[in-house]
Amino acid sequence: MFRRTFWFTAGAAAGVWATTKVNRKLKQLTPESLAAQAANKAIETGHRLKDFALDVRAGMVQREAELGEALGLEAPVDAPVERELPGPRRSASLDATPDTTTHSYPTISYNRNEDH
């Protein structure tokens, strides 16, 4: 009797545990959850790229100072290292006024139900 009760309880607990795990995984695979995960990864990658670019820029400034000193060029030795990237560039094509000509195309009605 106790053996049956034990195995019944163990089976019920395993079923509850498995159901909970499956439901959590299904919630993680919804389109909204996947989109949020992708957005978080993109933001994280952007921060890493920005930090990398700032480190490269600081290394460039340091190396230029070393080269200037080695070549005997006059350059400020203790120039402050900027920790910001330059602003975004805008090309001339973005500043131009958009083409306002309108094109009129004939309207063709297509009903897919007519094919069947």
Short mmCIF file of C-alpha atoms in Angstrom, two decimals:
data_model
loop_
_atom_site.label_atom_id
_atom_site.label_comp_id
_atom_site.label_asym_id
_atom_site.label_seq_id
_atom_site.Cartn_x
_atom_site.Cartn_y
_atom_site.Cartn_z
CA MET A 1 0.00 0.00 0.00
CA PHE A 2 2.75 2.45 0.94
CA ARG A 3 4.74 1.50 -2.14
CA ARG A 4 1.80 2.39 -4.42
CA THR A 5 1.22 5.68 -2.61
CA PHE A 6 4.90 6.56 -2.93
CA TRP A 7 5.00 5.88 -6.67
CA PHE A 8 1.70 7.67 -7.26
CA THR A 9 3.03 10.75 -5.45
CA ALA A 10 6.36 10.57 -7.29
CA GLY A 11 4.55 10.31 -10.64
CA ALA A 12 2.26 13.23 -9.84
CA ALA A 13 5.23 15.37 -8.77
CA ALA A 14 7.13 14.47 -11.95
CA GLY A 15 4.08 15.35 -14.04
CA VAL A 16 3.69 18.74 -12.36
CA TRP A 17 7.42 19.44 -12.76
CA ALA A 18 7.39 18.46 -16.46
CA THR A 19 4.26 20.51 -17.16
CA THR A 20 5.81 23.56 -15.50
CA LYS A 21 9.04 23.19 -17.52
CA VAL A 22 7.13 22.82 -20.80
CA ASN A 23 4.93 25.85 -20.09
CA ARG A 24 7.99 28.00 -19.28
CA LYS A 25 9.68 26.94 -22.50
CA LEU A 26 6.53 27.67 -24.52
CA LYS A 27 6.34 31.17 -23.02
CA GLN A 28 9.98 31.76 -23.99
CA LEU A 29 9.22 30.79 -27.58
CA THR A 30 6.34 33.21 -28.15
CA PRO A 31 6.97 35.84 -30.84
CA GLU A 32 6.85 38.68 -28.29
CA SER A 33 9.42 36.97 -26.07
CA LEU A 34 11.71 36.19 -28.99
CA ALA A 35 11.49 39.79 -30.20
CA ALA A 36 12.34 41.10 -26.73
CA GLN A 37 15.31 38.73 -26.48
CA ALA A 38 16.58 39.83 -29.90
CA ALA A 39 16.21 43.49 -28.98
CA ASN A 40 18.13 42.96 -25.73
CA LYS A 41 20.94 41.17 -27.59
CA ALA A 42 21.10 43.96 -30.17
CA ILE A 43 21.34 46.63 -27.47
CA GLU A 44 24.03 44.66 -25.64
CA THR A 45 26.00 44.24 -28.88
CA GLY A 46 25.69 47.95 -29.59
CA HIS A 47 27.11 48.81 -26.18
CA ARG A 48 30.00 46.42 -26.71
CA LEU A 49 30.75 47.90 -30.13
CA LYS A 50 30.67 51.41 -28.70
CA ASP A 51 33.06 50.46 -25.90
CA PHE A 52 35.36 48.81 -28.44
CA ALA A 53 35.33 51.91 -30.67
CA LEU A 54 36.13 54.13 -27.68
CA ASP A 55 39.03 51.88 -26.68
CA VAL A 56 40.37 51.89 -30.25
CA ARG A 57 40.11 55.68 -30.36
CA ALA A 58 41.97 56.04 -27.05
CA GLY A 59 44.67 53.65 -28.30
CA MET A 60 44.99 55.67 -31.51
CA VAL A 61 45.49 58.89 -29.58
CA GLN A 62 48.07 57.25 -27.34
CA ARG A 63 49.95 55.72 -30.29
CA GLU A 64 49.91 59.01 -32.21
CA ALA A 65 51.43 60.73 -29.18
CA GLU A 66 54.13 58.03 -28.96
CA LEU A 67 54.91 58.34 -32.67
CA GLY A 68 54.95 62.13 -32.48
CA GLU A 69 57.37 61.98 -29.58
CA ALA A 70 59.58 59.45 -31.38
CA LEU A 71 59.68 61.60 -34.54
CA GLY A 72 60.24 64.81 -32.63
CA LEU A 73 56.97 66.41 -33.68
CA GLU A 74 55.42 68.94 -31.38
CA ALA A 75 52.18 67.58 -30.06
CA PRO A 76 50.43 68.07 -26.75
CA VAL A 77 51.70 65.26 -24.58
CA ASP A 78 48.93 65.35 -22.00
CA ALA A 79 46.05 65.87 -24.39
CA PRO A 80 42.81 64.72 -22.80
CA VAL A 81 41.47 61.54 -24.30
CA GLU A 82 37.93 62.05 -25.54
CA ARG A 83 35.57 59.33 -24.40
CA GLU A 84 32.84 60.14 -26.90
CA LEU A 85 32.36 59.18 -30.48
CA PRO A 86 31.78 61.88 -33.07
CA GLY A 87 28.22 62.69 -34.05
CA PRO A 88 26.50 60.80 -36.85
CA ARG A 89 27.33 61.86 -40.37
CA ARG A 90 24.61 63.00 -42.71
CA SER A 91 25.08 62.55 -46.39
CA ALA A 92 23.97 65.14 -48.89
CA SER A 93 21.32 62.81 -50.27
CA LEU A 94 19.51 62.79 -46.92
CA ASP A 95 19.38 66.57 -46.80
CA ALA A 96 17.96 66.93 -50.30
CA THR A 97 14.27 67.53 -50.72
CA PRO A 98 12.34 64.40 -51.63
CA ASP A 99 10.92 63.91 -55.09
CA THR A 100 7.29 64.99 -54.94
CA THR A 101 6.22 63.77 -58.37
CA THR A 102 3.38 61.34 -58.17
CA HIS A 103 2.90 58.39 -60.40
CA SER A 104 -0.53 57.13 -61.27
CA TYR A 105 -0.75 53.44 -61.94
CA PRO A 106 -3.89 51.71 -63.14
CA THR A 107 -5.71 49.91 -60.40
CA ILE A 108 -6.10 46.23 -61.16
CA SER A 109 -8.47 44.22 -59.06
CA TYR A 110 -7.40 40.65 -58.55
CA ASN A 111 -9.56 38.18 -56.71
CA ARG A 112 -7.84 34.91 -55.86
CA ASN A 113 -11.16 33.14 -55.49
CA GLU A 114 -11.75 33.48 -59.25
CA ASP A 115 -8.91 31.02 -59.92
CA HIS A 116 -10.68 28.13 -58.22
#
